[in-house]
PDB file of C-alpha atoms in Angstrom:
ATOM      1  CA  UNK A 237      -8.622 -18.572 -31.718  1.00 41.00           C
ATOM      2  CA  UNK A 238      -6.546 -19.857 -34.319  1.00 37.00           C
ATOM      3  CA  UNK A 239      -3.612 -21.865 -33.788  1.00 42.00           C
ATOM      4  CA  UNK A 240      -1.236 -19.557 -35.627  1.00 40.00           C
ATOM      5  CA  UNK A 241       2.070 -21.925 -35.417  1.00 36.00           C
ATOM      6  CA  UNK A 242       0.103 -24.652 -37.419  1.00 32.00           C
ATOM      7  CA  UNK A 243      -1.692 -22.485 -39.955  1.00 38.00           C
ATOM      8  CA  UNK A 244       1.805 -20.006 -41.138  1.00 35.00           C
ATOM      9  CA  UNK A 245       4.581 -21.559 -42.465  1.00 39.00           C
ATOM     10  CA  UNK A 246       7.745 -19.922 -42.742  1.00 40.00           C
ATOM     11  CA  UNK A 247       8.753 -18.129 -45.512  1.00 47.00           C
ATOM     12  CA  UNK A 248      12.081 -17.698 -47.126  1.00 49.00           C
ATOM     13  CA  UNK A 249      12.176 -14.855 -48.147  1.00 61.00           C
ATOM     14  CA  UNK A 250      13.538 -12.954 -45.438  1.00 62.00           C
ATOM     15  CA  UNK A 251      15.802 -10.255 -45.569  1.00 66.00           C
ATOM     16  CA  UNK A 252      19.363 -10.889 -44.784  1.00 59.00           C
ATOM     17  CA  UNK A 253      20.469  -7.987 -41.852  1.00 54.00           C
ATOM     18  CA  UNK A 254      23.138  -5.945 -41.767  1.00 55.00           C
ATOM     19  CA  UNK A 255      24.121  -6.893 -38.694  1.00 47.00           C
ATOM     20  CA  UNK A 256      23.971 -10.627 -39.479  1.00 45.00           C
ATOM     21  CA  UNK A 257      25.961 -10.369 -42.416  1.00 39.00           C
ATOM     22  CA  UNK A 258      29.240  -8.943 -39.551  1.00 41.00           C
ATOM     23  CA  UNK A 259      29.009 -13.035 -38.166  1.00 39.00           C
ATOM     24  CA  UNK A 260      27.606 -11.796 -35.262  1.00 42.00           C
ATOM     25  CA  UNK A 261      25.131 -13.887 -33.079  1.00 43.00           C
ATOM     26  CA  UNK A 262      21.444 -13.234 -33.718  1.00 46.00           C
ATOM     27  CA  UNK A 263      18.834 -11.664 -31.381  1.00 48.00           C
ATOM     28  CA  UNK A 264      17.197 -14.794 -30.788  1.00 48.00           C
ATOM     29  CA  UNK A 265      20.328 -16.889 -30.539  1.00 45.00           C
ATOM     30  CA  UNK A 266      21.619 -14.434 -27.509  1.00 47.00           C
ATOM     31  CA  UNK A 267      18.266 -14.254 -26.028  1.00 46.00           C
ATOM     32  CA  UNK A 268      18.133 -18.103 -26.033  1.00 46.00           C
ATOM     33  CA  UNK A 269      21.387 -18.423 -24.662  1.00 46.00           C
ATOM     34  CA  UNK A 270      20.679 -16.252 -21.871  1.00 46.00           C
ATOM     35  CA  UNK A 271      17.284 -17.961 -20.779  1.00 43.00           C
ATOM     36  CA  UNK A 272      19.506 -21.076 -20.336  1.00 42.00           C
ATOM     37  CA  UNK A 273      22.542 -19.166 -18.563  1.00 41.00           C
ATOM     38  CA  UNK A 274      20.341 -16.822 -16.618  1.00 41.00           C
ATOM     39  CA  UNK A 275      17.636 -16.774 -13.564  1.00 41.00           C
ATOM     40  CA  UNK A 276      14.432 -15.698 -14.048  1.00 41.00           C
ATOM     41  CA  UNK A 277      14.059 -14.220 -10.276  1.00 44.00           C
ATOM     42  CA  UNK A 278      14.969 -11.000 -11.696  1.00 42.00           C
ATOM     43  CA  UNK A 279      11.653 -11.158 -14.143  1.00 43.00           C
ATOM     44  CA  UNK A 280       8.562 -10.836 -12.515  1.00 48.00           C
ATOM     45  CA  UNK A 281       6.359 -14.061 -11.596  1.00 52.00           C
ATOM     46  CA  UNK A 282       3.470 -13.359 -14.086  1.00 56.00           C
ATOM     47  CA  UNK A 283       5.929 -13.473 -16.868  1.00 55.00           C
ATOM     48  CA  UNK A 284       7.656 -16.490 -15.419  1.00 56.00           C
ATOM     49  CA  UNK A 285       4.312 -18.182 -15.166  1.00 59.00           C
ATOM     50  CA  UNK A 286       3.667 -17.329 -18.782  1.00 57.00           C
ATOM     51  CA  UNK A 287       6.766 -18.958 -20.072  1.00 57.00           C
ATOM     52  CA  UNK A 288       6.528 -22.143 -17.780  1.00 57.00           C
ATOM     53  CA  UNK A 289       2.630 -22.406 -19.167  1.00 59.00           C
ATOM     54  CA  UNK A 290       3.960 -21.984 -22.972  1.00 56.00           C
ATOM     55  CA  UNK A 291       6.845 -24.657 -22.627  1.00 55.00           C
ATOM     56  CA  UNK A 292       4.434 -27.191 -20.588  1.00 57.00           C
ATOM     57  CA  UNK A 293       1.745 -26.545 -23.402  1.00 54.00           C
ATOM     58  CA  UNK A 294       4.382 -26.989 -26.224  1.00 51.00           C
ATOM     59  CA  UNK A 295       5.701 -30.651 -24.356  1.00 50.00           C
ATOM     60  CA  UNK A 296       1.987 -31.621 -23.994  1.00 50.00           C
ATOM     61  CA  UNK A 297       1.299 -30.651 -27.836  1.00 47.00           C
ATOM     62  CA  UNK A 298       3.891 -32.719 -29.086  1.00 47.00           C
ATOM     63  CA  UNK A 299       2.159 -35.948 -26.617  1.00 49.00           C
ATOM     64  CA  UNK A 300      -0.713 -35.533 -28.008  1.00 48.00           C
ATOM     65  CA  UNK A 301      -2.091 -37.943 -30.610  1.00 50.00           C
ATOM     66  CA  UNK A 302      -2.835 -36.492 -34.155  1.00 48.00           C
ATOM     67  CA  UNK A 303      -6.325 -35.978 -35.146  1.00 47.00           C
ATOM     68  CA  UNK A 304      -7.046 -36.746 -38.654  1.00 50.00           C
ATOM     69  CA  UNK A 305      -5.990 -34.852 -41.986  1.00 42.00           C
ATOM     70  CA  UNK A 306     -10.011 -34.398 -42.691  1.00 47.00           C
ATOM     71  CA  UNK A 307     -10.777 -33.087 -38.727  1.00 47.00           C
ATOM     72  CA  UNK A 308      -8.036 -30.735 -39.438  1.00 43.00           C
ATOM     73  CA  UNK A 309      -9.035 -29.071 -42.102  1.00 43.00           C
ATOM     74  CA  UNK A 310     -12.540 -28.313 -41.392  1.00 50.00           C
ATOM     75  CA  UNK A 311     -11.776 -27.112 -38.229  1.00 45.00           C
ATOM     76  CA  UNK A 312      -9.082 -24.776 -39.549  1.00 49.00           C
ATOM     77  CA  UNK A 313     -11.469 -23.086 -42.847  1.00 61.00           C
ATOM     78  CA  UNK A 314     -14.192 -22.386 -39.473  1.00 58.00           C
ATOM     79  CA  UNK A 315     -11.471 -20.849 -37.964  1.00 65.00           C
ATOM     80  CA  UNK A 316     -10.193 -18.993 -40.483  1.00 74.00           C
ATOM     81  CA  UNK A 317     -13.600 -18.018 -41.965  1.00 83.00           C
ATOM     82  CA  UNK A 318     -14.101 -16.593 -38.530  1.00 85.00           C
ATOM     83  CA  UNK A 319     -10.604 -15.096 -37.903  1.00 85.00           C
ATOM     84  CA  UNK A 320     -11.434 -12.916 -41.537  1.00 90.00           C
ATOM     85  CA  UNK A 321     -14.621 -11.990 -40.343  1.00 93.00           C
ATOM     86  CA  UNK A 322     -13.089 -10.068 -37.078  1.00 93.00           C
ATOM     87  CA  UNK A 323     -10.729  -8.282 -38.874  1.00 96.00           C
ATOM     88  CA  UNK A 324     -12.951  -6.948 -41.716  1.00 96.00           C
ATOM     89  CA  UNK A 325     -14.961  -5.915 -38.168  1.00 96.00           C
ATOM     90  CA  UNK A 326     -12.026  -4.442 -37.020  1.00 97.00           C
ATOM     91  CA  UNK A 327     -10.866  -2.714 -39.928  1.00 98.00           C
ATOM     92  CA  UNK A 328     -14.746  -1.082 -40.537  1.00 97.00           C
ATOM     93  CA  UNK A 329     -14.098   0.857 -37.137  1.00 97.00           C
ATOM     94  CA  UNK A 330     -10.452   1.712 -37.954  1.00 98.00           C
ATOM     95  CA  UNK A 331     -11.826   3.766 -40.545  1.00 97.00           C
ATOM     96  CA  UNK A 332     -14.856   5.599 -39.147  1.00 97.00           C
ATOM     97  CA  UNK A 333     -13.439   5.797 -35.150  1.00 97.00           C
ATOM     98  CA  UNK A 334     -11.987   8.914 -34.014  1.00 97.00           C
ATOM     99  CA  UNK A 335      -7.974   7.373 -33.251  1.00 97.00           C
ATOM    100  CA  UNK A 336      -6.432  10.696 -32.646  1.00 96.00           C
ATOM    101  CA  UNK A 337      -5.694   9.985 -28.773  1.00 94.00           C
ATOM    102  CA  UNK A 338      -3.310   7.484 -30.719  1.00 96.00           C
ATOM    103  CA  UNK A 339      -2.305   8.730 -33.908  1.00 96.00           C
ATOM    104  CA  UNK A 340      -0.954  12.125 -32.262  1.00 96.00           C
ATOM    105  CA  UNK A 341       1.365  10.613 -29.845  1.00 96.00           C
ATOM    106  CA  UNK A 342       3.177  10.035 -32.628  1.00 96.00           C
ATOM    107  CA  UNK A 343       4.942   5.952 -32.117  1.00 98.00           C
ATOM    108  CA  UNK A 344       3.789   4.574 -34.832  1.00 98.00           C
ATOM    109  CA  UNK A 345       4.015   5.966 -38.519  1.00 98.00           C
ATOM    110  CA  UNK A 346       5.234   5.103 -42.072  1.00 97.00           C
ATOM    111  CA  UNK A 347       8.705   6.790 -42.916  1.00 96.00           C
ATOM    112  CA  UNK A 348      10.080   6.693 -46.906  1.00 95.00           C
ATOM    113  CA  UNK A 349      10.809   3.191 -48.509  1.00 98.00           C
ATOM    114  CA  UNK A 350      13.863   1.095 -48.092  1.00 98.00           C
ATOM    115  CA  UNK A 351      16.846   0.574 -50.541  1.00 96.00           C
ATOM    116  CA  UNK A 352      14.385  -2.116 -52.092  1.00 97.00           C
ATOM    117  CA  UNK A 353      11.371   0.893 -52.487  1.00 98.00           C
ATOM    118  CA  UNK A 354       9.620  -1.182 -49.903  1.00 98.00           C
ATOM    119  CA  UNK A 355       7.899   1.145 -46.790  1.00 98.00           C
ATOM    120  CA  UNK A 356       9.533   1.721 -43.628  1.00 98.00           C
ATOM    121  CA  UNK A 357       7.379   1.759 -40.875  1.00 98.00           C
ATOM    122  CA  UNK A 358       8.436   2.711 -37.802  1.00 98.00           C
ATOM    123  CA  UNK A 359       7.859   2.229 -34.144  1.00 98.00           C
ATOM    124  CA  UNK A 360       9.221   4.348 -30.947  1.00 98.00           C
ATOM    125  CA  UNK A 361       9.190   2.124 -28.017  1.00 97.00           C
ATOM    126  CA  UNK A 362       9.282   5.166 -25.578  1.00 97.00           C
ATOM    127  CA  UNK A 363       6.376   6.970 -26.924  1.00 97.00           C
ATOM    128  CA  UNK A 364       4.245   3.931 -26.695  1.00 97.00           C
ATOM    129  CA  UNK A 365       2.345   4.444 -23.230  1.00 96.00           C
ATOM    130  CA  UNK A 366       1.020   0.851 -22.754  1.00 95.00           C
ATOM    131  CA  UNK A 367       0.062   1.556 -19.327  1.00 93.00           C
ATOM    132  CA  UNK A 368      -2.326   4.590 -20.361  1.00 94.00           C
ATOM    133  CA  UNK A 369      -3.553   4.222 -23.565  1.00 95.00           C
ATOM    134  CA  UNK A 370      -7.227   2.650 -24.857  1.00 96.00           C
ATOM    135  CA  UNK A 371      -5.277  -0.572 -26.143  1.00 96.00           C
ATOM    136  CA  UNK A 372      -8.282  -1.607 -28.258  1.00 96.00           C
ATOM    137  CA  UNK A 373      -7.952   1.603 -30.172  1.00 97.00           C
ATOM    138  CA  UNK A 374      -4.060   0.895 -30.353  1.00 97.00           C
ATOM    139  CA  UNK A 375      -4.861  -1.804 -32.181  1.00 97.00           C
ATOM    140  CA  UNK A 376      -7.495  -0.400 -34.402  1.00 98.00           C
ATOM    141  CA  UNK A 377      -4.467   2.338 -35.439  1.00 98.00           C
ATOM    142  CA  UNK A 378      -2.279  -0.162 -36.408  1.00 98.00           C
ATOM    143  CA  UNK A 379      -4.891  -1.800 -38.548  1.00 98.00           C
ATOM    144  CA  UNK A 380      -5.520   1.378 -39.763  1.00 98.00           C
ATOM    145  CA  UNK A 381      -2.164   2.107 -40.728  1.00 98.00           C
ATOM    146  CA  UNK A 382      -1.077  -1.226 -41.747  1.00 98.00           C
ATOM    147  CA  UNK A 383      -4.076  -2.604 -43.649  1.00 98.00           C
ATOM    148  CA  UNK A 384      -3.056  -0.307 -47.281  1.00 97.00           C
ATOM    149  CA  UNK A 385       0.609  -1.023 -46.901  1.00 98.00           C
ATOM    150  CA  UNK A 386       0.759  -4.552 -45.937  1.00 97.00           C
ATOM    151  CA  UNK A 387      -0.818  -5.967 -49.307  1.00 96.00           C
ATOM    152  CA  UNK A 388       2.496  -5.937 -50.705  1.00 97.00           C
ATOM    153  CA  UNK A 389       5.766  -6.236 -49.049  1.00 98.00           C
ATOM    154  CA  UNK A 390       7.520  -3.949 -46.135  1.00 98.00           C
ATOM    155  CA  UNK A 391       9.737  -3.967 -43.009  1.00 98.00           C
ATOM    156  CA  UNK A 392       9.438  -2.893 -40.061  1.00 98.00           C
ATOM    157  CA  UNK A 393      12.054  -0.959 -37.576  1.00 98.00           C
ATOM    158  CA  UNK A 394      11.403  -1.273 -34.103  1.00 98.00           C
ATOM    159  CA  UNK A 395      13.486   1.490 -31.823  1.00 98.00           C
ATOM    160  CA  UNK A 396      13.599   0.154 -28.214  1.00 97.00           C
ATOM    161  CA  UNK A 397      15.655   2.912 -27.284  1.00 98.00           C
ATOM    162  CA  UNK A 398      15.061   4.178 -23.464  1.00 97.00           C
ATOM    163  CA  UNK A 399      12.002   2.504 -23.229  1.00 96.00           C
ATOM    164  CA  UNK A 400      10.700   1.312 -19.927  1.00 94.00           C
ATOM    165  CA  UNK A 401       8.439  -1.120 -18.134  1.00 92.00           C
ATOM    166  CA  UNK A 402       5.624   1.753 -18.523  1.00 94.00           C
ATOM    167  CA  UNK A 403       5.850   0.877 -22.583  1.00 94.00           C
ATOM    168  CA  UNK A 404       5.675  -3.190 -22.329  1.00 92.00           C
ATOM    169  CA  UNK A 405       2.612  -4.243 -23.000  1.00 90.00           C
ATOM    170  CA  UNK A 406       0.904  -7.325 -21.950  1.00 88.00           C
ATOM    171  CA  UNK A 407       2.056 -10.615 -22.900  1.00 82.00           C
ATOM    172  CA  UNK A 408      -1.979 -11.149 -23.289  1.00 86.00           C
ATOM    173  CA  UNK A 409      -2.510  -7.924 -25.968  1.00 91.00           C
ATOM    174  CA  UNK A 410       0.565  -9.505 -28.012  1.00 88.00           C
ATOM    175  CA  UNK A 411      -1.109 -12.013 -28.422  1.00 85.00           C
ATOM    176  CA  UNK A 412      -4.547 -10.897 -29.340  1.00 89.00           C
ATOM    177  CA  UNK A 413      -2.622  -8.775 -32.096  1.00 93.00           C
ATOM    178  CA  UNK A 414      -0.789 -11.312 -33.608  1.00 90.00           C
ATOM    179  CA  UNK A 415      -3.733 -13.355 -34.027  1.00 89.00           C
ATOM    180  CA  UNK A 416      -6.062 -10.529 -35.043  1.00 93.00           C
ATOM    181  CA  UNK A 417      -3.678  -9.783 -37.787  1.00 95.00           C
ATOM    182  CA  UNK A 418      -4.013 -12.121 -41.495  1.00 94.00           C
ATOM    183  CA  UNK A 419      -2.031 -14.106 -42.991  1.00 92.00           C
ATOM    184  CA  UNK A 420      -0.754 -10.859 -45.439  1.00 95.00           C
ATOM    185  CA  UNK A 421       0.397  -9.110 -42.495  1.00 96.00           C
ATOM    186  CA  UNK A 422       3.540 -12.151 -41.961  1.00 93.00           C
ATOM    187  CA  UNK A 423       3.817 -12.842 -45.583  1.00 95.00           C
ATOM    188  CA  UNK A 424       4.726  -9.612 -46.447  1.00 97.00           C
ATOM    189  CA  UNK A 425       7.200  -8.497 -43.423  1.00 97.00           C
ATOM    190  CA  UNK A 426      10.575  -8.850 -45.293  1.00 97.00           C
ATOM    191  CA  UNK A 427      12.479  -7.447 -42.553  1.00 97.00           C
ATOM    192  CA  UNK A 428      11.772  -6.524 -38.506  1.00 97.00           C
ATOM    193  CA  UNK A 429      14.408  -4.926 -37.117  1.00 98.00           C
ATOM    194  CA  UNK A 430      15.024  -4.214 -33.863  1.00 97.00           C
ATOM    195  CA  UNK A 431      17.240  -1.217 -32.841  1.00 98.00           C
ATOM    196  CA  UNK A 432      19.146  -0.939 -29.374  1.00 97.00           C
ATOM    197  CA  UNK A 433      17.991  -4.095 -28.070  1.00 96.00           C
ATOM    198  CA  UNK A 434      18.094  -5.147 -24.321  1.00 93.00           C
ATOM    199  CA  UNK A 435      17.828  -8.961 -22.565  1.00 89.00           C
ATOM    200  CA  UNK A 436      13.764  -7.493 -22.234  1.00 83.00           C
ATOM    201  CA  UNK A 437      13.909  -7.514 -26.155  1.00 88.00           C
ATOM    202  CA  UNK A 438      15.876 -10.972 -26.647  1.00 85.00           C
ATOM    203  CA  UNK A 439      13.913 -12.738 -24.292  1.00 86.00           C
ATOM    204  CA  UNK A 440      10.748 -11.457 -25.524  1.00 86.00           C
ATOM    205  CA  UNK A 441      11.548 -12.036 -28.898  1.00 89.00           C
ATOM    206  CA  UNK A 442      12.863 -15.584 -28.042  1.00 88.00           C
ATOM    207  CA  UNK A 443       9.432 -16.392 -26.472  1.00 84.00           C
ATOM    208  CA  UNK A 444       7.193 -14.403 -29.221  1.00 85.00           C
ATOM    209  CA  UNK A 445       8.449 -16.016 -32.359  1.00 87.00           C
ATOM    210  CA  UNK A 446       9.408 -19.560 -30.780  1.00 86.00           C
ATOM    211  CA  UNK A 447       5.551 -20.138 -29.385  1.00 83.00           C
ATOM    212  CA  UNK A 448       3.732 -17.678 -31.348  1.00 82.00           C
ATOM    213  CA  UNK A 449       5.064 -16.242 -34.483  1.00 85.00           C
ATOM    214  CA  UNK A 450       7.488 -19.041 -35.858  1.00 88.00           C
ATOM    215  CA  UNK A 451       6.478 -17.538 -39.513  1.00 85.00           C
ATOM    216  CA  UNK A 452       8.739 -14.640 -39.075  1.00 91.00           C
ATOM    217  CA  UNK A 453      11.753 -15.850 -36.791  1.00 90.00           C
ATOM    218  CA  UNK A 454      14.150 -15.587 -39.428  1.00 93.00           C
ATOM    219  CA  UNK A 455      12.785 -12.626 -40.491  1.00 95.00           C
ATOM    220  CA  UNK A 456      13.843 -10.482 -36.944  1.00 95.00           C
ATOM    221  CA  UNK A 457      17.202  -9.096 -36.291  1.00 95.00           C
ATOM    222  CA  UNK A 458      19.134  -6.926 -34.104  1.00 94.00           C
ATOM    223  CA  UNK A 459      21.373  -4.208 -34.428  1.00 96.00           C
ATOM    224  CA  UNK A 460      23.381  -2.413 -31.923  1.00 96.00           C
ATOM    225  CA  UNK A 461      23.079   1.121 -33.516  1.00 97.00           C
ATOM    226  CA  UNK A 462      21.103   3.457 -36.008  1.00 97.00           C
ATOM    227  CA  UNK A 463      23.730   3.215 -38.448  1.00 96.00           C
ATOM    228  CA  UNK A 464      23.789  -0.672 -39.197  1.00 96.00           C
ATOM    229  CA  UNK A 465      19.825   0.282 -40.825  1.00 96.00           C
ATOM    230  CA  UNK A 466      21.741   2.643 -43.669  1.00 95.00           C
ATOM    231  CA  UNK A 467      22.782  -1.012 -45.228  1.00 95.00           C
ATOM    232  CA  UNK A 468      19.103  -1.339 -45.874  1.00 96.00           C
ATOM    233  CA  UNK A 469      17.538   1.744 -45.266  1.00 97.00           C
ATOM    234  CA  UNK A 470      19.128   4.763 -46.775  1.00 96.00           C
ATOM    235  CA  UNK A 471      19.354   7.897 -44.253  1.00 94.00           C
ATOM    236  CA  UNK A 472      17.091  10.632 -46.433  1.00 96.00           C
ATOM    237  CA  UNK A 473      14.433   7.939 -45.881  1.00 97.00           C
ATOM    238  CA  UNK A 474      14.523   7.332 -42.284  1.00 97.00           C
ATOM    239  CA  UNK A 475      13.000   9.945 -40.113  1.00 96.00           C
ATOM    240  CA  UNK A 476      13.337   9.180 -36.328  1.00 97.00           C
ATOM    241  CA  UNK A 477      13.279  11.566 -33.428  1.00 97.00           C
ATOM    242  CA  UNK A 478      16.023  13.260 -31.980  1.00 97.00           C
ATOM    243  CA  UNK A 479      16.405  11.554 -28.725  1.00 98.00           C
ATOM    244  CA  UNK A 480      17.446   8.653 -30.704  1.00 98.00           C
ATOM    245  CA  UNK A 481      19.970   9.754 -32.668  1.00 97.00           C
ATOM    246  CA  UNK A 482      21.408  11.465 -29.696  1.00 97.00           C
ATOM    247  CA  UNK A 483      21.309   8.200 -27.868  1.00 98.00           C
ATOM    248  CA  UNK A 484      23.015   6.574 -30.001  1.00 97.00           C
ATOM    249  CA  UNK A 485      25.973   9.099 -30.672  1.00 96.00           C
ATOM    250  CA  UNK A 486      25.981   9.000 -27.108  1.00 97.00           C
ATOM    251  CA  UNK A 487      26.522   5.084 -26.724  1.00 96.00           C
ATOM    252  CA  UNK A 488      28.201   4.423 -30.489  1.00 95.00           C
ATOM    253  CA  UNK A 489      30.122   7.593 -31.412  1.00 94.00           C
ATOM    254  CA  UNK A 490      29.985   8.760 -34.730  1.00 89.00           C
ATOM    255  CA  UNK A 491      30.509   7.057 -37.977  1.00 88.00           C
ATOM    256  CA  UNK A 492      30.842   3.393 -36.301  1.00 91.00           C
ATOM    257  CA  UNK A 493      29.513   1.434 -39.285  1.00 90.00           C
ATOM    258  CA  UNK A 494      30.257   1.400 -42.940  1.00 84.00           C
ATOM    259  CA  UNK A 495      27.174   1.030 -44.390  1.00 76.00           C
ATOM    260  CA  UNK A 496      27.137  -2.060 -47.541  1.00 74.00           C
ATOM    261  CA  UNK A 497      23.621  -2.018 -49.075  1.00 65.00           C
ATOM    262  CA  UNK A 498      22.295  -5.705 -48.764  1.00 61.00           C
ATOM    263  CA  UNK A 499      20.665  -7.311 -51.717  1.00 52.00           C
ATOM    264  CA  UNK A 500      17.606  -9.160 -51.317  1.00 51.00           C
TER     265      UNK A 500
END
């Protein structure tokens, strides 16, 4: 498996947020904060265990005496050669398999363009039943899905709204996405937004793009409501189901943010 934080570097050309732009503090900022301030009893031990293994393996990392430039690169092009090879596999099935079971539930879809005429896709948190779905054909969707769009760039708005432990899935599956997934895929992510975060989301996001996705860290951000998306997203072009809109009239009111459409 490739070692993703050595091969991407990050870009920067990510997208400034809305919600950034206020002076507020940044997902990852809070969600580092809060991993410092907090106790992890509350968490369970197999995601304790997980973080404790990724810090010990970063310390031992940096220990560790450098091979040389040549070593390096050979062993990276095998890898890489390798890592291409599985997706094209991949990406063969995506488009002969039968993926209704996960296309109709309905999670995961493209909606309009942003104010840039980049796509939107979209992701519902709630209606993403990690604990009951064929994972290996979640991840043949998203290829699916993804594989047309992602050659040039897009963004990506992630709703966590009411989700629950019954839609995390395994700190193990992240990570065989992220490294199924080529080098277009982070390249081309302008923007990742995540909508109605929680400490799950910080933390998670914290650990995801500290030890394994460092190429888009500046490329996440949070917002507190729907409407903080209209800066970048105009409303005719983002559809999203009704239980979060009414969430978030529920928690924000209406009219709570002034839109300002970012420039990028």
């Amino acid at each position: 498996m490739i070692n993703n934080s050595f091969e991407f570097s990050s870009d920067d050309d990510s997208d400034v947020s809305p919600h950034d732009m206020e002076g507020n503090s940044s997902d990852l900022e809070c969600g580092a904060r809060d991993m410092n301030g907090l106790s992890l009893n509350s968490y369970s031990s197999g995601l304790q265990a997980q973080l404790q293994r990724d810090l010990d393996r970063q310390h031992l990392l940096s220990d560790r005496p450098r091979t040389g430039v040549y070593e390096n690169v050979i062993s990276e092009g095998v890898e890489g050669v390798e890592h291409q090879e599985r997706y094209e596999r991949l990406l063969r099935r995506a488009q002969v398999e039968d993926l209704t079971e996960v296309s109709g539930i309905g999670c995961l879809y493209q909606s309009g363009v942003d104010r840039l005429g980049r796509p939107v896709i979209v992701f519902c948190g709630k209606w993403f039943p990690a604990q009951n779905i064929d994972l290996e054909k979640a991840l043949l969707y998203l290829i699916k899905l993804l594989d047309p769009i992602v050659k040039g760039d897009y963004v990506i708005s992630y709703f966590h709204t009411l989700t629950s432990t019954n839609n995390y899935p395994s700190l193990h599956w992240l990570r065989e996405v992220y490294s199924v997934l080529p080098y277009k895929y982070k390249k081309n992510l302008k923007a990742f937004y995540i909508v109605h975060p929680t400490f799950w989301t910080k933390m998670m996001t914290w650990w995801f793009t500290t030890f394994m996705a460092p190429a888009i860290k500046a490329k996440v951000h949070s917002l507190p409501g729907v409407e903080h998306l209209y800066s970048a997203i105009t409303k005719d072009q983002l559809e999203i189901p009704a239980y979060i809109t009414e969430y978030d009239m529920a928690t924000n009111g209406l009219h709570y943010f002034n839109p300002v459409p970012t420039a990028s």
